[in-house]
Coordinates of C-alpha atoms in Angstrom, one line a residue:
Chain A
M1 CA -11.4 11.4 11.8
T2 CA -9.2 13.5 9.6
E3 CA -10.1 15.0 6.3
E4 CA -7.7 12.8 4.4
Q5 CA -9.3 9.7 5.8
N6 CA -12.7 10.7 4.5
K7 CA -11.2 11.1 1.1
I8 CA -10.0 7.5 0.8
P9 CA -12.7 5.3 -0.6
T10 CA -12.1 2.1 1.4
S11 CA -15.2 0.1 0.6
K12 CA -15.4 -1.8 -2.6
V13 CA -18.5 0.1 -3.6
A14 CA -16.8 3.4 -3.0
R15 CA -13.8 2.2 -5.0
A16 CA -15.9 0.9 -7.8
S17 CA -17.8 4.2 -8.0
S18 CA -14.6 6.2 -8.3
V19 CA -13.4 3.8 -10.9
F20 CA -16.7 4.3 -12.7
R21 CA -16.4 8.0 -12.5
T22 CA -13.0 7.9 -14.1
S23 CA -14.0 5.6 -16.9
M24 CA -16.8 8.0 -17.6
K25 CA -14.3 10.8 -17.9
V26 CA -12.0 8.8 -20.0
G27 CA -15.0 8.0 -22.2
A28 CA -15.9 11.6 -22.4
N29 CA -12.4 12.5 -23.4
Y30 CA -12.6 10.1 -26.3
L31 CA -15.9 11.6 -27.3
K32 CA -14.6 15.2 -27.1
H33 CA -11.5 14.1 -29.0
N34 CA -13.5 12.4 -31.8
A35 CA -15.8 15.4 -32.1
Q36 CA -12.9 17.7 -32.6
K37 CA -11.4 15.3 -35.1
V38 CA -14.4 15.7 -37.4
F39 CA -13.6 19.4 -37.8
N40 CA -9.9 19.2 -37.5
K41 CA -8.3 16.1 -38.8
D42 CA -4.8 17.1 -37.7
I43 CA -5.5 16.7 -34.0
D44 CA -2.9 14.4 -32.5
D45 CA -3.9 11.4 -30.3
E46 CA -1.2 12.5 -28.0
E47 CA -3.3 15.1 -26.2
L48 CA -6.0 12.5 -25.6
D49 CA -3.4 10.1 -24.1
R50 CA -2.2 12.8 -21.8
E51 CA -5.7 13.7 -20.7
N52 CA -6.6 10.1 -20.0
A53 CA -3.3 9.4 -18.2
E54 CA -4.1 12.3 -16.0
E55 CA -7.6 11.0 -15.2
L56 CA -6.2 7.5 -14.5
F57 CA -3.6 8.9 -12.2
K58 CA -6.1 11.1 -10.3
L59 CA -8.1 8.0 -9.7
M60 CA -5.2 5.9 -8.5
S61 CA -3.9 8.5 -6.1
Q62 CA -7.4 8.5 -4.5
L63 CA -7.5 4.8 -4.0
K64 CA -5.2 3.2 -1.5
G65 CA -3.2 0.0 -1.4
T66 CA -2.8 -1.8 -4.6
A67 CA -3.8 1.0 -6.9
L68 CA -1.4 3.3 -5.1
K69 CA 1.4 0.8 -5.6
I70 CA 0.6 0.5 -9.3
A71 CA 0.5 4.3 -9.6
Q72 CA 3.8 4.5 -7.8
M73 CA 5.3 2.0 -10.3
I74 CA 3.9 4.1 -13.2
S75 CA 5.4 7.2 -11.8
M76 CA 8.7 5.5 -11.3
E77 CA 8.7 4.8 -15.0
N78 CA 8.4 8.6 -15.4
S79 CA 5.7 8.4 -18.0
L80 CA 3.3 10.8 -16.2
P81 CA 3.3 14.5 -15.4
K82 CA 5.4 15.6 -12.5
A83 CA 2.5 17.4 -10.9
Y84 CA 0.7 14.1 -10.4
A85 CA 3.8 12.4 -9.0
D86 CA 3.8 15.1 -6.4
K87 CA 0.2 14.5 -5.6
L88 CA 1.0 10.8 -5.2
A89 CA 3.7 11.5 -2.7
L90 CA 1.1 13.2 -0.6
A91 CA -1.3 10.3 -0.9
Q92 CA 1.5 8.0 0.4
N93 CA 1.4 9.8 3.8
S94 CA -2.3 10.2 4.3
A95 CA -3.3 6.8 5.5
M96 CA -6.2 5.6 7.6
A97 CA -5.1 5.2 11.2
L98 CA -6.2 2.1 13.2
S99 CA -8.2 2.8 16.3
E100 CA -6.4 1.8 19.6
P101 CA -8.8 -1.0 20.3
L102 CA -8.1 -2.4 16.8
V103 CA -4.4 -2.2 17.5
V104 CA -4.9 -4.3 20.6
N105 CA -7.2 -6.6 18.7
T106 CA -4.6 -7.2 16.0
F107 CA -2.1 -8.3 18.7
L108 CA -4.6 -10.6 20.3
K109 CA -5.5 -12.2 17.0
Y110 CA -2.1 -12.8 15.6
I111 CA 0.2 -13.2 18.7
G112 CA -2.4 -14.0 21.4
K113 CA -1.3 -11.3 23.9
P114 CA -2.0 -7.6 24.2
P115 CA 1.0 -5.4 23.2
E116 CA 1.7 -4.3 26.8
E117 CA 2.3 -8.0 27.8
I118 CA 4.7 -8.6 24.9
F119 CA 6.7 -5.4 25.4
D120 CA 7.9 -3.4 28.4
K121 CA 6.2 -0.3 27.0
F122 CA 4.1 0.2 23.9
N123 CA 2.7 3.3 22.3
R124 CA -0.8 2.6 21.1
R125 CA -0.8 5.7 18.9
A126 CA 0.9 5.2 15.6
V127 CA 3.9 7.4 14.9
H128 CA 4.1 6.8 11.2
A129 CA 1.7 5.7 8.5
A130 CA 2.5 4.0 5.2
S131 CA 0.5 2.6 2.3
I132 CA -0.3 -0.8 3.8
G133 CA 0.2 -0.3 7.5
Q134 CA 1.3 1.9 10.4
V135 CA 4.3 2.0 12.7
H136 CA 4.2 2.0 16.5
E137 CA 7.0 2.5 19.0
A138 CA 7.8 -0.2 21.6
W139 CA 10.4 -0.8 24.2
K140 CA 11.8 -4.2 25.4
N141 CA 14.8 -4.9 27.6
G142 CA 16.0 -1.3 27.3
K143 CA 15.9 -1.4 23.5
K144 CA 13.6 0.7 21.4
L145 CA 11.7 -1.2 18.7
A146 CA 9.6 -0.3 15.7
V147 CA 6.4 -2.4 15.3
K148 CA 4.7 -2.4 11.9
L149 CA 1.0 -3.3 11.8
Q150 CA -0.9 -4.1 8.6
Y151 CA -4.3 -2.6 7.9
P152 CA -6.9 -5.4 7.9
G153 CA -8.4 -6.3 4.5
V154 CA -5.4 -4.9 2.5
A155 CA -4.2 -8.3 1.4
D156 CA -7.8 -9.3 0.3
S157 CA -8.4 -6.2 -1.7
I158 CA -5.3 -6.7 -4.0
H159 CA -7.0 -9.0 -6.4
S160 CA -10.2 -6.9 -6.7
D161 CA -8.3 -3.6 -6.9
L162 CA -6.2 -4.9 -9.7
N163 CA -9.4 -6.1 -11.5
L164 CA -10.9 -2.6 -11.0
V165 CA -7.9 -0.8 -12.6
K166 CA -7.2 -3.4 -15.3
P167 CA -9.7 -2.1 -17.9
L168 CA -8.4 1.5 -17.5
I169 CA -4.7 0.4 -17.9
L170 CA -5.7 -1.6 -21.0
R171 CA -7.5 1.3 -22.5
I172 CA -4.7 3.8 -21.9
L173 CA -2.1 1.4 -23.3
G174 CA -4.4 0.3 -26.1
V175 CA -3.8 -3.4 -25.7
K176 CA -5.7 -6.6 -25.0
E177 CA -5.9 -8.2 -21.7
K178 CA -4.4 -11.5 -22.8
D179 CA -1.3 -9.7 -23.9
M180 CA -1.0 -7.9 -20.6
Q181 CA -1.7 -11.1 -18.6
Q182 CA 1.8 -12.0 -17.7
Y183 CA 2.6 -8.5 -16.4
F184 CA -0.6 -8.3 -14.3
Q185 CA 0.3 -11.6 -12.8
E186 CA 3.7 -10.3 -11.9
F187 CA 2.2 -7.2 -10.2
E188 CA -0.3 -9.4 -8.3
E189 CA 2.4 -11.8 -7.1
R190 CA 4.7 -9.0 -5.8
L191 CA 1.8 -7.1 -4.2
T192 CA 0.6 -10.2 -2.5
E193 CA 4.0 -10.9 -1.2
E194 CA 4.3 -7.4 0.1
C195 CA 1.3 -8.0 2.4
D196 CA 3.0 -11.1 3.9
F197 CA 5.1 -9.9 6.9
E198 CA 6.4 -13.3 7.6
L199 CA 8.0 -13.4 4.2
E200 CA 9.3 -9.9 4.6
L201 CA 11.0 -10.9 7.9
K202 CA 12.6 -13.9 6.2
N203 CA 13.8 -11.8 3.2
G204 CA 15.0 -8.9 5.4
T205 CA 17.0 -11.2 7.7
Q206 CA 18.6 -13.1 4.7
I207 CA 19.5 -9.9 2.8
A208 CA 21.0 -8.4 6.0
Q209 CA 23.2 -11.5 6.4
E210 CA 24.3 -11.3 2.7
S211 CA 25.0 -7.5 2.9
K212 CA 27.0 -7.7 6.2
S213 CA 30.3 -6.7 4.7
I214 CA 29.0 -3.6 2.9
P215 CA 30.5 -0.4 4.6
N216 CA 28.2 2.3 5.9
L217 CA 25.0 0.2 5.5
I218 CA 22.6 -0.7 8.3
I219 CA 19.8 -3.1 8.0
P220 CA 17.6 -3.2 11.2
K221 CA 17.5 -6.4 13.1
Y222 CA 14.1 -8.2 12.9
Y223 CA 12.5 -10.0 15.9
P224 CA 10.6 -13.1 14.7
E225 CA 9.4 -13.9 18.3
W226 CA 7.3 -10.7 18.3
S227 CA 6.2 -10.8 14.7
A228 CA 3.4 -12.6 12.9
K229 CA 1.5 -12.4 9.6
K230 CA 0.3 -8.9 10.1
I231 CA 2.8 -7.7 12.7
L232 CA 6.5 -7.0 12.1
T233 CA 8.9 -6.0 14.9
M234 CA 12.3 -4.6 14.2
E235 CA 15.1 -2.6 15.8
W236 CA 14.4 1.2 16.0
I237 CA 17.2 3.2 14.5
E238 CA 17.4 7.0 15.1
A239 CA 17.9 8.5 11.7
M240 CA 16.4 11.1 9.3
P241 CA 14.5 10.3 6.1
L242 CA 16.7 10.1 3.0
Q243 CA 14.7 12.9 1.3
Q244 CA 15.5 15.2 4.2
F245 CA 19.2 14.3 4.0
I246 CA 19.1 15.1 0.3
D247 CA 17.4 18.5 0.9
T248 CA 19.6 19.6 3.8
E249 CA 23.0 18.1 3.5
T250 CA 25.7 20.3 1.9
D251 CA 28.8 18.1 2.3
Q252 CA 29.2 16.3 -1.1
D253 CA 31.5 13.7 0.5
K254 CA 28.8 12.6 2.8
K255 CA 26.3 12.4 -0.1
N256 CA 28.8 10.3 -2.0
K257 CA 29.2 8.0 0.9
I258 CA 25.5 7.4 1.1
G259 CA 25.3 6.9 -2.7
Q260 CA 28.1 4.4 -2.6
A261 CA 26.4 2.4 0.2
L262 CA 23.2 2.3 -1.8
M263 CA 25.0 1.3 -5.0
D264 CA 27.0 -1.4 -3.2
F265 CA 23.8 -2.7 -1.5
L266 CA 21.8 -3.1 -4.7
H267 CA 24.7 -4.3 -6.8
T268 CA 25.6 -7.0 -4.3
S269 CA 22.0 -8.2 -4.1
I270 CA 21.5 -8.2 -7.9
H271 CA 24.8 -9.7 -9.0
E272 CA 25.7 -12.0 -6.3
H273 CA 22.3 -13.3 -5.2
H274 CA 20.0 -12.4 -8.1
R275 CA 17.5 -11.3 -5.4
F276 CA 17.1 -7.7 -4.6
H277 CA 15.1 -4.9 -2.9
A278 CA 12.8 -3.9 -5.7
D279 CA 11.4 -0.8 -4.2
P280 CA 14.2 1.7 -3.8
H281 CA 12.4 5.0 -3.4
P282 CA 13.6 7.6 -0.9
G283 CA 10.8 6.7 1.6
N284 CA 12.4 3.3 2.2
F285 CA 15.8 4.7 3.4
L286 CA 17.1 6.6 6.4
V287 CA 20.4 8.3 7.1
T288 CA 21.9 8.3 10.6
A289 CA 23.8 11.2 12.2
D290 CA 27.2 9.6 11.3
S291 CA 26.1 9.2 7.6
Q292 CA 25.2 5.5 7.5
L293 CA 22.4 4.3 5.2
V294 CA 19.5 2.5 6.8
V295 CA 17.4 0.2 4.6
L296 CA 13.8 -0.3 5.5
D297 CA 11.0 -2.4 4.1
F298 CA 11.8 -5.7 2.5
G299 CA 8.2 -6.2 1.4
C300 CA 9.1 -6.0 -2.3
V301 CA 11.9 -8.4 -3.0
K302 CA 12.3 -9.7 -6.6
T303 CA 14.2 -12.9 -7.5
I304 CA 15.3 -13.1 -11.1
P305 CA 16.0 -16.5 -12.8
D306 CA 19.6 -17.3 -13.7
D307 CA 19.0 -17.4 -17.5
F308 CA 17.3 -14.0 -17.4
Y309 CA 20.2 -12.6 -15.4
N310 CA 22.7 -13.9 -18.0
F311 CA 20.9 -12.7 -21.0
Y312 CA 20.3 -9.3 -19.5
F313 CA 23.7 -8.5 -18.1
S314 CA 25.6 -10.0 -21.0
L315 CA 24.4 -6.9 -22.8
V316 CA 26.7 -4.8 -20.6
K317 CA 29.6 -6.4 -22.5
E318 CA 30.8 -4.6 -25.6
E319 CA 31.8 -7.9 -27.3
V320 CA 28.2 -9.1 -27.0
V321 CA 26.6 -5.8 -28.3
N322 CA 29.0 -5.9 -31.2
D323 CA 28.4 -9.5 -32.1
N324 CA 25.0 -9.8 -33.9
T325 CA 24.5 -13.5 -33.2
K326 CA 25.1 -13.2 -29.5
L327 CA 23.1 -9.9 -29.3
F328 CA 20.0 -11.6 -31.0
I329 CA 20.3 -14.6 -28.7
C330 CA 20.1 -12.2 -25.7
L331 CA 17.3 -10.0 -27.0
K332 CA 15.2 -13.1 -27.9
G333 CA 16.0 -14.6 -24.5
L334 CA 14.6 -11.5 -22.9
D335 CA 11.5 -11.5 -25.2
F336 CA 12.3 -8.2 -26.7
L337 CA 12.5 -9.9 -30.1
R338 CA 10.5 -12.8 -31.4
D339 CA 11.1 -15.3 -34.2
S340 CA 7.8 -14.2 -35.8
D341 CA 9.0 -10.6 -36.3
D342 CA 9.3 -9.1 -39.7
K343 CA 12.2 -6.9 -40.7
E344 CA 10.6 -3.6 -39.7
T345 CA 9.4 -4.8 -36.3
T346 CA 12.8 -6.3 -35.5
K347 CA 14.4 -3.0 -36.3
L348 CA 12.0 -1.1 -34.0
F349 CA 12.3 -3.3 -31.0
Y350 CA 16.0 -3.9 -31.6
E351 CA 16.7 -0.2 -31.4
N352 CA 14.5 0.5 -28.4
A353 CA 15.6 -2.5 -26.3
L354 CA 19.2 -1.7 -27.0
R355 CA 18.7 2.0 -26.1
A356 CA 17.0 1.1 -22.8
I357 CA 19.6 -1.4 -21.8
K358 CA 22.5 0.8 -23.0
N359 CA 21.1 3.6 -20.8
I360 CA 20.7 1.4 -17.8
S361 CA 24.0 -0.3 -18.2
K362 CA 26.0 2.8 -19.0
P363 CA 27.3 3.3 -15.4
M364 CA 28.3 -0.4 -15.3
K365 CA 30.8 0.1 -18.1
S366 CA 33.2 2.3 -16.1
D367 CA 34.8 1.9 -12.7
I368 CA 33.6 5.3 -11.5
F369 CA 30.5 7.1 -12.5
Y370 CA 29.0 10.6 -11.9
F371 CA 25.2 10.3 -11.5
G372 CA 24.5 14.0 -11.2
D373 CA 24.9 14.4 -15.0
Q374 CA 21.6 16.0 -16.1
N375 CA 22.0 14.8 -19.7
Y376 CA 22.3 11.2 -18.6
Y377 CA 19.3 11.5 -16.3
D378 CA 17.1 13.2 -18.9
D379 CA 18.0 10.5 -21.4
L380 CA 17.0 7.8 -19.0
R381 CA 13.8 9.6 -18.1
T382 CA 12.6 10.6 -21.6
H383 CA 13.0 7.2 -23.1
G384 CA 9.9 6.0 -21.3
E385 CA 8.0 9.0 -22.6
D386 CA 9.2 8.4 -26.2
I387 CA 7.9 4.8 -26.0
I388 CA 4.5 6.0 -24.7
S389 CA 4.1 8.6 -27.4
N390 CA 5.3 6.4 -30.3
K391 CA 2.3 5.1 -32.1
Q392 CA 4.2 2.1 -33.4
F393 CA 4.1 0.7 -29.9
R394 CA 0.3 0.9 -29.8
N395 CA -0.4 -2.6 -31.1
P396 CA -0.8 -5.9 -29.2
N397 CA 2.4 -7.2 -30.7
A398 CA 4.2 -4.3 -29.0
L399 CA 4.0 -5.6 -25.5
R400 CA 7.5 -6.9 -25.2
G401 CA 10.1 -7.8 -22.6
S402 CA 10.3 -10.5 -20.0
K403 CA 8.1 -9.9 -17.0
H404 CA 11.2 -10.1 -14.8
A405 CA 12.4 -6.9 -16.4
I406 CA 9.7 -4.8 -14.8
Y407 CA 11.0 -5.0 -11.2
L408 CA 14.6 -5.0 -12.3
H409 CA 14.1 -1.7 -14.2
R410 CA 12.1 -0.4 -11.3
A411 CA 15.1 -1.0 -9.0
F412 CA 17.5 0.6 -11.4
F413 CA 15.3 3.6 -12.1
G414 CA 14.9 4.0 -8.3
L415 CA 18.6 3.6 -7.6
Y416 CA 19.7 6.0 -10.4
S417 CA 17.2 8.7 -9.5
I418 CA 18.3 8.7 -5.9
L419 CA 21.9 8.9 -7.0
F420 CA 21.0 11.7 -9.3
K421 CA 19.4 13.6 -6.4
L422 CA 22.4 13.0 -4.3
N423 CA 24.6 14.3 -7.2
A424 CA 26.8 11.3 -6.3
T425 CA 29.9 10.0 -7.8
V426 CA 30.3 6.3 -7.0
H427 CA 32.7 3.5 -7.7
I428 CA 31.3 0.5 -9.6
D429 CA 32.3 -3.0 -8.7
R430 CA 32.6 -4.5 -12.1
R431 CA 33.7 -8.0 -11.1
F432 CA 30.3 -9.4 -12.2
V433 CA 31.0 -8.7 -15.8
D434 CA 33.5 -11.5 -16.1
K435 CA 31.0 -14.0 -14.8
V436 CA 28.2 -13.3 -17.3
G437 CA 28.1 -14.6 -20.8
V438 CA 26.1 -16.4 -23.4
Chain B
M1 CA -20.0 -34.8 13.7
T2 CA -20.0 -32.5 16.7
T3 CA -23.3 -31.4 18.0
L4 CA -24.0 -27.7 18.6
T5 CA -24.8 -26.5 22.1
T6 CA -26.8 -23.4 22.9
P7 CA -24.2 -20.6 23.4
D8 CA -24.4 -18.5 26.5
F9 CA -24.6 -14.8 25.3
T10 CA -25.0 -13.5 28.8
A11 CA -21.8 -15.1 30.1
V12 CA -19.9 -13.8 27.1
F13 CA -21.3 -10.3 27.6
N14 CA -20.3 -10.3 31.3
K15 CA -16.8 -11.6 30.5
T16 CA -16.4 -9.0 27.8
V17 CA -17.2 -6.1 30.1
A18 CA -14.9 -7.5 32.7
I19 CA -12.0 -7.9 30.3
C20 CA -12.5 -4.3 29.0
H21 CA -12.3 -3.0 32.5
T22 CA -9.0 -4.8 33.2
D23 CA -7.3 -2.8 30.5
E24 CA -5.9 0.3 32.2
N25 CA -6.3 2.4 29.0
Y26 CA -10.0 1.7 28.8
V27 CA -10.9 4.4 31.4
Q28 CA -9.2 7.1 29.3
Y29 CA -10.8 6.0 26.1
S30 CA -13.5 8.2 24.4
V31 CA -16.9 6.6 24.3
R32 CA -16.3 5.7 20.6
E33 CA -13.2 3.8 21.5
K34 CA -14.9 2.2 24.5
M35 CA -17.5 0.8 22.1
L36 CA -14.8 -0.4 19.7
A37 CA -13.0 -2.1 22.5
F38 CA -16.2 -3.7 23.6
V39 CA -17.1 -5.0 20.2
F40 CA -13.6 -6.3 19.4
T41 CA -13.4 -8.1 22.8
F42 CA -16.8 -9.5 22.3
L43 CA -15.9 -11.0 18.9
Q44 CA -12.7 -12.5 20.4
N45 CA -14.7 -14.2 23.1
I46 CA -17.4 -15.6 20.8
A47 CA -14.6 -16.8 18.4
A48 CA -13.6 -19.4 21.1
Q49 CA -17.0 -21.1 20.5
E50 CA -17.3 -20.0 16.9
A51 CA -19.6 -22.8 15.5
D52 CA -22.2 -22.5 18.3
F53 CA -22.4 -18.7 18.1
T54 CA -22.4 -18.7 14.3
A55 CA -25.3 -21.2 14.2
S56 CA -27.2 -19.1 16.7
I57 CA -26.8 -15.8 14.9
Q58 CA -27.6 -17.3 11.5
K59 CA -30.6 -19.3 12.9
N60 CA -33.8 -19.2 10.7
K61 CA -35.6 -16.0 9.9
Y62 CA -35.8 -14.4 13.3
P63 CA -32.6 -15.2 15.2
W64 CA -33.3 -12.6 17.9
Q65 CA -36.4 -14.6 19.1
Q66 CA -34.0 -16.8 20.9
Q67 CA -33.8 -16.1 24.6
G68 CA -30.0 -15.8 24.5
L69 CA -30.1 -13.0 22.0
K70 CA -33.0 -11.3 23.8
D71 CA -30.9 -11.2 26.9
L72 CA -27.9 -9.9 25.0
K73 CA -30.0 -7.1 23.6
A74 CA -31.2 -6.1 27.1
N75 CA -27.7 -6.2 28.5
F76 CA -26.2 -4.3 25.5
K77 CA -28.8 -1.6 25.9
K78 CA -27.9 -1.2 29.6
F79 CA -24.3 -1.0 28.6
T80 CA -24.9 1.6 25.9
D81 CA -27.2 3.6 28.2
D82 CA -24.1 4.3 30.3
L83 CA -22.0 5.1 27.3
I84 CA -24.6 7.5 25.9
F85 CA -24.8 9.3 29.3
E86 CA -21.0 9.6 29.5
G87 CA -20.7 10.7 25.9
T88 CA -23.5 13.4 26.3
N89 CA -21.6 14.8 29.3
S90 CA -18.3 14.8 27.5
G91 CA -19.8 16.5 24.4
E92 CA -19.0 13.5 22.1
I93 CA -22.7 12.8 21.7
Q94 CA -25.3 15.5 20.9
A95 CA -28.4 15.4 23.1
R96 CA -31.3 15.9 20.6
P97 CA -34.9 16.1 21.7
L98 CA -37.0 13.0 20.8
I99 CA -34.3 11.6 18.5
A100 CA -32.0 10.9 21.5
N101 CA -34.4 8.1 22.5
Y102 CA -33.4 6.1 19.5
Y103 CA -29.6 6.2 20.1
Q104 CA -29.7 2.9 21.8
T105 CA -31.5 1.4 18.8
I106 CA -29.0 2.8 16.4
L107 CA -26.1 1.3 18.4
W108 CA -27.9 -2.1 18.8
N109 CA -28.5 -2.2 15.1
A110 CA -24.9 -1.4 14.4
F111 CA -23.8 -4.2 16.8
W112 CA -26.2 -6.7 15.3
T113 CA -25.0 -5.8 11.8
I114 CA -21.4 -6.6 12.9
L115 CA -22.4 -9.9 14.5
F116 CA -24.3 -10.9 11.4
F117 CA -21.4 -10.0 9.2
W118 CA -19.0 -11.9 11.5
A119 CA -21.1 -15.0 11.4
N120 CA -20.9 -15.0 7.6
D121 CA -17.3 -13.8 7.3
K122 CA -15.2 -16.2 5.3
S123 CA -12.0 -14.1 5.2
N124 CA -8.7 -15.2 6.8
Y125 CA -8.7 -14.7 10.6
K126 CA -12.1 -12.9 9.9
E127 CA -10.1 -9.8 9.2
N128 CA -12.9 -8.3 7.1
S129 CA -15.0 -8.2 10.3
D130 CA -12.3 -6.0 11.8
V131 CA -12.8 -3.5 9.0
M132 CA -16.6 -3.8 9.4
V133 CA -16.3 -3.1 13.1
E134 CA -14.3 0.1 12.6
K135 CA -16.5 1.4 9.8
T136 CA -19.8 0.6 11.5
I137 CA -18.9 2.0 14.8
H138 CA -17.4 5.2 13.3
F139 CA -20.5 5.6 11.2
S140 CA -23.0 5.2 14.1
F141 CA -21.0 7.5 16.4
D142 CA -20.8 10.1 13.6
L143 CA -24.6 10.0 13.6
L144 CA -24.7 10.6 17.3
A145 CA -21.9 13.3 17.4
P146 CA -22.7 17.0 16.9
N147 CA -22.8 17.7 13.2
A148 CA -23.9 20.2 10.6
I149 CA -27.6 19.5 11.1
D150 CA -27.3 20.5 14.8
S151 CA -25.6 23.8 14.0
G152 CA -28.2 24.3 11.2
V153 CA -31.0 23.9 13.7
D154 CA -29.2 26.1 16.1
W155 CA -28.7 28.7 13.4
L156 CA -32.4 28.6 12.5
Q157 CA -33.5 29.0 16.1
N158 CA -31.3 32.0 16.5
Y159 CA -32.2 33.5 13.2
I160 CA -35.9 33.3 14.1
K161 CA -35.3 34.7 17.5
L162 CA -33.0 37.5 16.4
R163 CA -34.8 38.4 13.2
T164 CA -37.2 40.6 15.2
S165 CA -34.3 42.9 16.2
I166 CA -33.5 43.9 12.6
K167 CA -37.0 45.0 11.8

């Protein structure tokens, strides 16, 4: 057993006790903070928030599965210190490896045959580990395949893990559970889907079909005959991780080519099919030797309803932003504004929602966009921090935005931060703009 | 309603050992992996007759008073005897005076814990039992493997012996 394995609390008791430890620390931080406040009334709550966020994040990177996914999501929103984001990246790679007998057992249970009977050759030792499963190499009819196996018990632990971290999230955000309910539900739905390999196979196959015409894009072929609920078999593609490509490639044309493929891929999914890969972080992409982008992992696919799509992307149009009636219809449709709001609240949310959407849609307003612009990236990144540190957002009424926006924003943040790292200049297909409207 | 029949633990045991040996990787496995393979295969085999085995394992207060389980215990002990011998030779298991006599008991208790968990497991495809198997077997073999206490005892013995030389 490796050291990392021992560090991961897999049993519910172990998980509960680390959660307990963290809540104690969070409690202690409050105590310390209030004691200081007695003597020094000027102490800002900001420091406390930061300390608590750090405690929460430490906890989450220690737990696996669900908590890790939530932590990932939080770090994508860039509201947490970079040091912890780095720590998290480490946690992603240190996963518990299944013993060889359990690998065989998994095949027998879900397909009914040992792996060697299904494939011509199978490597019982995993070659790669991820947050919810591990990857094995296999060969069939002269073709190399990647076989992903899910850790047992991961799907079952989602609900209980979420319940464990809920109180902490509520405490940090300073809101009530009933106000967060719709968002928690959205997390739980997506995370549960992520553990369903049959659904992933269906989504992957369908999105591959829809993205066929995109240049320089490869989506591995899935093999339903050798897949099951916890086993997913796909074509093996020789390629390097995207992060490595970003770090080592010096030819900007090649980087632009990859950036363009990624942009086209997500834009086509979002605008033409309203269903997209909602987890675009560098770990889910590879780059082949001839600079083609390989998309992996269709576990997290989000479908957005048509009316949400229309309200949201109408805001890309100048004519809508400049027309107050239309603008308010959209912002209300997206639940950023409510009929019950007074003048001040309206102003606060109006400004912030508009800033967020303006930032995200900025690249969609021109035919060609340079993503390496540090100012643009900082603006995008700091908005989240501004919201977290603004006290006006610390009331139950402040939880705003349709739940569908979470994964859409996650996709855009992921896409834009990869494009920033690639320093890419990409062409934007703006044909969708003519189709949206309110 | 279907009636329950008395399950044949001995037949399942023999079948399990036979299946394990047909896997060409089994010979190369460490003793820990051999035990894992045995337990996983055993659970697959009893799953074919789940209702009977579950009833038998859950039976009243003292399920192991049934002849079937007594036989299973005897067979299992013979099986682990070989594993312990093999593990001691390969260095995976630490031979400790006196305590080593209880290794079989440790492994039987581990196995019984798993069986009992399996019989009460309501998860889909009994996947929680798979987690339990991994955790229980790793824990029991970690107890048997050379660990800090062994080197502590070793250090103490040497310290007492060598102390005289520094006087």
